[in-house]
Amino acid sequence: AIAHFGRTFENDPSIPKIYHKPARAKNEEEKFLRGKIEELKARNIRLIMIAPPSVPSRNLDAVEELTRRATGGKQSAIGIHNGISDRLGLPRTVSQNDVGERIVELLSNPNIKSGYTELFSGVFDAQTALEHWYGIPQVYVSTLKREGEVAGVKRGIGRAIASIEQAVRPNDPKMIDSISHDADGNYVGSVRITPQHAEGHFAEESGFPRILPGHKQIRAAVETIGMINRESGNSVYGMRLIGFESATFSSTIPADGDTELTIKPVENSDGTYDVEISRLSDGKQTAFIKKLRLMPAEDLEEPELLEDQLLEGAAQATGIVALEDLDSQTMPLLLGIGRTEFLGGGVKAGEGIKYDVYTKRVDKREIEGSVLIYSGDKIIGVTNEIRAVLVPKPVATRLLSSHA
């Protein structure tokens, strides 16, 4: 399992360096094999990945000894494996007999698709499915466990481990370039959307155009208000998201370097903000956030995920719980998010995230979901009415390219 999710753990200080190189090498080997799926299919060969978290063996004893030497006895291999398994919702160990029996079952099942990854205990590989759409740092759900369906409502648990890159965001440009005043004297922010603003959204191999994700429009609103507060002398800090009544996304934004957005926040009497985001070129609204609630963002001792990143994870989890088949050619496109509240507490690099998802069909194509967001065992966020439309990939490509 460490090898399969190896890119997530790169540069994680909680994992000894002796793991990084072999995990990356095995991960690259897996990527190479996945690149051969179509070639193998033509020869009537299926590729099935078996990724047990830990199998008792002499090899594991050797790894245990190496780990203790590398860490001066401070860490054990079994402790590292257990920690990763727990954060990803995987079983800590499986027996050799269980692995053998499962391999026979998979090989005997003609419905198992080539490229399937077996993680055991009913846990599905969400990471690989989402990497078909997004770049690796933009994948916020690694595993999925379906918890059944009652009265048309599906429940599922998505999990991930926050990576160093996600927490530090070294390649993310600011979502606000400057602020000015409009004709009425109100503050307005502006930002030109470059390819870096939408890095990995979507992956080049997906065939989709690169567009700005919805959660970064929310970030643009937060950063704009923070800059306005500093400019007006109301605060020396930036701002962080604590909630909103609703966020509606009405148009795609190409990350081509030619599109400039205007961000216009209006403060309400209760201290919340209504924020309209629109394209400068034609004035078309791309997003509207109602009753945005913020708090000052003081310097953190350790880097952690922003709240809008957690919302992206909640949206990804909602989409994959709704899909019948993770290898489907159907894609969820985000339409909006309902009432959302963050309750305090963040997710640092190396910590586990859990998304407890409840989703249902609104009509033939549209889904709606509510998500409880956990850091470890603590609820840190609640978001309702995540709305998305499920469309075939060719239709999604046309919609994303239209910028309507």
CSV table of C-alpha atoms in Angstrom, one decimal, residues 156-379:
chain,number,residue,atom,x,y,z
A,156,GLY,CA,-19.5,6.2,1.5
A,157,ILE,CA,-16.3,7.0,3.3
A,158,GLY,CA,-13.5,8.7,1.4
A,159,ARG,CA,-10.0,9.0,3.0
A,160,ALA,CA,-6.7,10.5,2.2
A,161,ILE,CA,-3.4,11.6,3.8
A,162,ALA,CA,-2.5,15.3,3.3
A,163,SER,CA,0.7,15.6,1.4
A,164,ILE,CA,3.5,18.1,2.0
A,165,GLU,CA,2.9,19.6,-1.4
A,166,GLN,CA,-0.8,20.1,-0.7
A,167,ALA,CA,-0.1,21.7,2.7
A,168,VAL,CA,2.7,24.0,1.5
A,169,ARG,CA,1.3,24.8,-2.0
A,170,PRO,CA,4.7,25.8,-3.4
A,171,ASN,CA,3.4,26.2,-6.9
A,172,ASP,CA,0.1,28.0,-6.2
A,173,PRO,CA,0.1,31.6,-7.2
A,174,LYS,CA,-2.0,34.1,-5.2
A,175,MET,CA,-5.6,34.3,-6.2
A,176,ILE,CA,-5.6,38.1,-6.1
A,177,ASP,CA,-3.3,40.4,-8.1
A,178,SER,CA,-4.5,43.9,-7.0
A,179,ILE,CA,-7.5,45.8,-5.6
A,180,SER,CA,-9.0,49.1,-6.8
A,181,HIS,CA,-12.2,51.1,-6.6
A,182,ASP,CA,-15.2,50.8,-8.9
A,183,ALA,CA,-17.2,53.8,-10.1
A,184,ASP,CA,-19.2,53.7,-6.9
A,185,GLY,CA,-16.1,53.8,-4.7
A,186,ASN,CA,-16.3,50.1,-3.7
A,187,TYR,CA,-13.3,47.9,-3.5
A,188,VAL,CA,-12.9,45.4,-6.4
A,189,GLY,CA,-10.2,42.8,-6.7
A,190,SER,CA,-8.7,41.5,-9.9
A,191,VAL,CA,-6.6,38.5,-10.9
A,192,ARG,CA,-5.4,37.2,-14.3
A,193,ILE,CA,-5.8,33.4,-14.5
A,194,THR,CA,-2.6,31.7,-15.6
A,195,PRO,CA,-2.0,28.0,-16.3
A,196,GLN,CA,-0.3,27.8,-12.9
A,197,HIS,CA,-3.6,28.8,-11.2
A,198,ALA,CA,-5.1,25.6,-12.5
A,199,GLU,CA,-2.1,23.2,-12.3
A,200,GLY,CA,-3.4,19.7,-12.5
A,201,HIS,CA,-7.0,20.7,-13.2
A,202,PHE,CA,-7.2,18.8,-15.3
A,203,ALA,CA,-4.4,16.3,-15.9
A,204,GLU,CA,-3.0,16.5,-19.4
A,205,GLU,CA,-3.7,12.9,-20.1
A,206,SER,CA,-7.4,13.4,-19.3
A,207,GLY,CA,-8.1,15.2,-22.6
A,208,PHE,CA,-9.9,18.0,-20.7
A,209,PRO,CA,-8.8,21.7,-21.1
A,210,ARG,CA,-7.2,23.3,-18.1
A,211,ILE,CA,-9.7,25.4,-16.2
A,212,LEU,CA,-9.8,27.1,-12.8
A,213,PRO,CA,-11.4,24.8,-10.1
A,214,GLY,CA,-14.4,26.2,-8.3
A,215,HIS,CA,-12.7,26.0,-4.9
A,216,LYS,CA,-10.1,28.5,-6.1
A,217,GLN,CA,-12.8,31.0,-6.9
A,218,ILE,CA,-13.7,30.7,-3.2
A,219,ARG,CA,-10.1,31.3,-2.3
A,220,ALA,CA,-10.0,34.3,-4.6
A,221,ALA,CA,-12.9,35.8,-2.6
A,222,VAL,CA,-11.1,35.1,0.7
A,223,GLU,CA,-7.8,36.6,-0.4
A,224,THR,CA,-9.5,39.6,-1.9
A,225,ILE,CA,-11.2,40.5,1.4
A,226,GLY,CA,-8.0,39.9,3.2
A,227,MET,CA,-6.1,42.4,1.0
A,228,ILE,CA,-8.9,44.9,1.3
A,229,ASN,CA,-8.8,44.7,5.1
A,230,ARG,CA,-5.0,45.2,5.1
A,231,GLU,CA,-5.3,48.1,2.7
A,232,SER,CA,-8.0,49.8,4.8
A,233,GLY,CA,-6.1,49.2,8.0
A,234,ASN,CA,-8.7,46.9,9.5
A,235,SER,CA,-6.3,44.0,9.9
A,236,VAL,CA,-2.6,43.1,9.5
A,237,TYR,CA,-3.6,39.5,8.8
A,238,GLY,CA,-5.0,37.6,5.8
A,239,MET,CA,-8.3,35.8,6.2
A,240,ARG,CA,-9.4,32.2,6.4
A,241,LEU,CA,-12.7,30.7,5.5
A,242,ILE,CA,-15.2,29.6,8.3
A,243,GLY,CA,-18.3,29.2,6.2
A,244,PHE,CA,-20.9,30.5,3.7
A,245,GLU,CA,-24.6,30.1,2.9
A,246,SER,CA,-24.1,29.0,-0.7
A,247,ALA,CA,-21.6,29.1,-3.6
A,248,THR,CA,-22.8,28.8,-7.1
A,249,PHE,CA,-20.6,28.3,-10.1
A,250,SER,CA,-22.1,29.4,-13.4
A,251,SER,CA,-19.3,29.5,-15.9
A,252,THR,CA,-16.0,27.8,-16.6
A,253,ILE,CA,-12.8,29.9,-16.5
A,254,PRO,CA,-10.0,29.0,-18.9
A,255,ALA,CA,-6.5,29.1,-17.4
A,256,ASP,CA,-4.9,30.5,-20.5
A,257,GLY,CA,-3.3,33.7,-19.2
A,258,ASP,CA,-5.8,35.8,-21.1
A,259,THR,CA,-8.8,35.6,-18.7
A,260,GLU,CA,-9.0,38.2,-16.0
A,261,LEU,CA,-11.5,38.0,-13.2
A,262,THR,CA,-13.0,40.7,-11.0
A,263,ILE,CA,-14.0,39.9,-7.5
A,264,LYS,CA,-16.5,42.3,-5.9
A,265,PRO,CA,-17.3,41.7,-2.2
A,266,VAL,CA,-20.2,43.5,-0.5
A,267,GLU,CA,-20.3,43.5,3.3
A,268,ASN,CA,-23.6,42.7,4.9
A,269,SER,CA,-24.9,44.1,8.2
A,270,ASP,CA,-24.1,40.9,10.0
A,271,GLY,CA,-20.4,41.0,9.0
A,272,THR,CA,-20.7,38.4,6.2
A,273,TYR,CA,-20.0,39.1,2.6
A,274,ASP,CA,-21.8,38.5,-0.7
A,275,VAL,CA,-19.2,38.1,-3.4
A,276,GLU,CA,-19.7,38.2,-7.1
A,277,ILE,CA,-16.9,37.0,-9.4
A,278,SER,CA,-17.1,37.7,-13.1
A,279,ARG,CA,-15.0,37.8,-16.2
A,280,LEU,CA,-13.6,41.3,-17.0
A,281,SER,CA,-13.9,40.8,-20.8
A,282,ASP,CA,-17.7,40.4,-21.0
A,283,GLY,CA,-18.9,40.9,-17.4
A,284,LYS,CA,-20.3,37.4,-17.3
A,285,GLN,CA,-20.7,36.1,-13.7
A,286,THR,CA,-18.6,32.9,-13.0
A,287,ALA,CA,-19.5,32.5,-9.3
A,288,PHE,CA,-21.6,34.0,-6.6
A,289,ILE,CA,-20.9,33.3,-2.9
A,290,LYS,CA,-23.6,34.3,-0.4
A,291,LYS,CA,-22.9,35.2,3.2
A,292,LEU,CA,-19.2,34.3,3.2
A,293,ARG,CA,-17.9,34.2,6.8
A,294,LEU,CA,-14.2,34.7,7.5
A,295,MET,CA,-11.7,35.0,10.4
A,296,PRO,CA,-8.2,36.4,10.7
A,297,ALA,CA,-5.5,34.0,9.6
A,298,GLU,CA,-2.6,34.2,12.0
A,299,ASP,CA,0.7,32.6,11.2
A,300,LEU,CA,0.7,28.8,11.6
A,301,GLU,CA,3.5,26.8,13.3
A,302,GLU,CA,3.1,24.1,10.6
A,303,PRO,CA,1.6,24.3,7.1
A,304,GLU,CA,-1.8,22.8,6.7
A,305,LEU,CA,-4.6,22.5,4.1
A,306,LEU,CA,-6.8,25.5,3.4
A,307,GLU,CA,-10.5,25.2,3.9
A,308,ASP,CA,-11.2,25.4,0.2
A,309,GLN,CA,-8.9,22.4,-0.4
A,310,LEU,CA,-11.0,20.4,2.0
A,311,LEU,CA,-14.1,21.5,0.1
A,312,GLU,CA,-12.5,20.2,-3.1
A,313,GLY,CA,-11.9,16.9,-1.3
A,314,ALA,CA,-15.6,16.8,-0.2
A,315,ALA,CA,-16.7,17.5,-3.8
A,316,GLN,CA,-14.4,14.7,-5.2
A,317,ALA,CA,-15.7,12.3,-2.5
A,318,THR,CA,-19.3,13.1,-3.3
A,319,GLY,CA,-18.7,12.4,-7.0
A,320,ILE,CA,-17.0,9.1,-6.6
A,321,VAL,CA,-19.6,7.9,-4.0
A,322,ALA,CA,-22.3,8.7,-6.6
A,323,LEU,CA,-20.6,6.9,-9.4
A,324,GLU,CA,-21.5,3.2,-9.8
A,325,ASP,CA,-18.2,2.4,-11.4
A,326,LEU,CA,-14.9,4.3,-10.6
A,327,ASP,CA,-13.6,3.4,-14.0
A,328,SER,CA,-16.7,4.9,-15.6
A,329,GLN,CA,-16.5,7.4,-18.5
A,330,THR,CA,-19.0,9.5,-16.7
A,331,MET,CA,-17.6,12.6,-14.9
A,332,PRO,CA,-19.2,14.8,-12.2
A,333,LEU,CA,-19.0,18.5,-12.9
A,334,LEU,CA,-19.5,20.8,-9.8
A,335,LEU,CA,-22.5,23.2,-10.0
A,336,GLY,CA,-22.5,24.6,-6.4
A,337,ILE,CA,-22.2,24.1,-2.7
A,338,GLY,CA,-24.8,24.8,0.0
A,339,ARG,CA,-24.4,25.8,3.6
A,340,THR,CA,-20.9,25.1,4.8
A,341,GLU,CA,-19.3,25.6,8.2
A,342,PHE,CA,-15.8,24.9,9.5
A,343,LEU,CA,-15.7,24.2,13.2
A,344,GLY,CA,-12.0,24.8,14.0
A,345,GLY,CA,-9.0,22.5,13.6
A,346,GLY,CA,-7.0,21.9,10.5
A,347,VAL,CA,-5.2,19.2,8.6
A,348,LYS,CA,-1.4,19.2,8.6
A,349,ALA,CA,0.9,17.4,6.2
A,350,GLY,CA,0.9,13.7,7.0
A,351,GLU,CA,-2.4,13.8,8.8
A,352,GLY,CA,-5.5,11.8,7.8
A,353,ILE,CA,-8.7,13.2,6.3
A,354,LYS,CA,-12.0,11.4,6.3
A,355,TYR,CA,-15.0,12.4,4.3
A,356,ASP,CA,-18.3,10.9,5.4
A,357,VAL,CA,-20.5,11.3,2.4
A,358,TYR,CA,-24.3,11.0,1.9
A,359,THR,CA,-25.5,11.5,-1.7
A,360,LYS,CA,-28.6,11.0,-3.7
A,361,ARG,CA,-29.9,11.5,-7.3
A,362,VAL,CA,-31.9,14.7,-7.8
A,363,ASP,CA,-32.8,13.7,-11.3
A,364,LYS,CA,-31.4,11.5,-14.0
A,365,ARG,CA,-28.1,13.4,-14.2
A,366,GLU,CA,-27.8,15.6,-11.2
A,367,ILE,CA,-26.6,14.5,-7.8
A,368,GLU,CA,-26.6,16.2,-4.4
A,369,GLY,CA,-24.4,15.3,-1.4
A,370,SER,CA,-23.7,16.3,2.2
A,371,VAL,CA,-20.3,15.7,3.8
A,372,LEU,CA,-18.9,15.6,7.3
A,373,ILE,CA,-15.1,16.4,7.2
A,374,TYR,CA,-12.9,14.8,9.8
A,375,SER,CA,-9.3,15.4,10.8
A,376,GLY,CA,-8.5,12.1,12.5
A,377,ASP,CA,-11.6,11.4,14.7
A,378,LYS,CA,-12.5,15.1,15.0
A,379,ILE,CA,-15.2,16.7,12.9
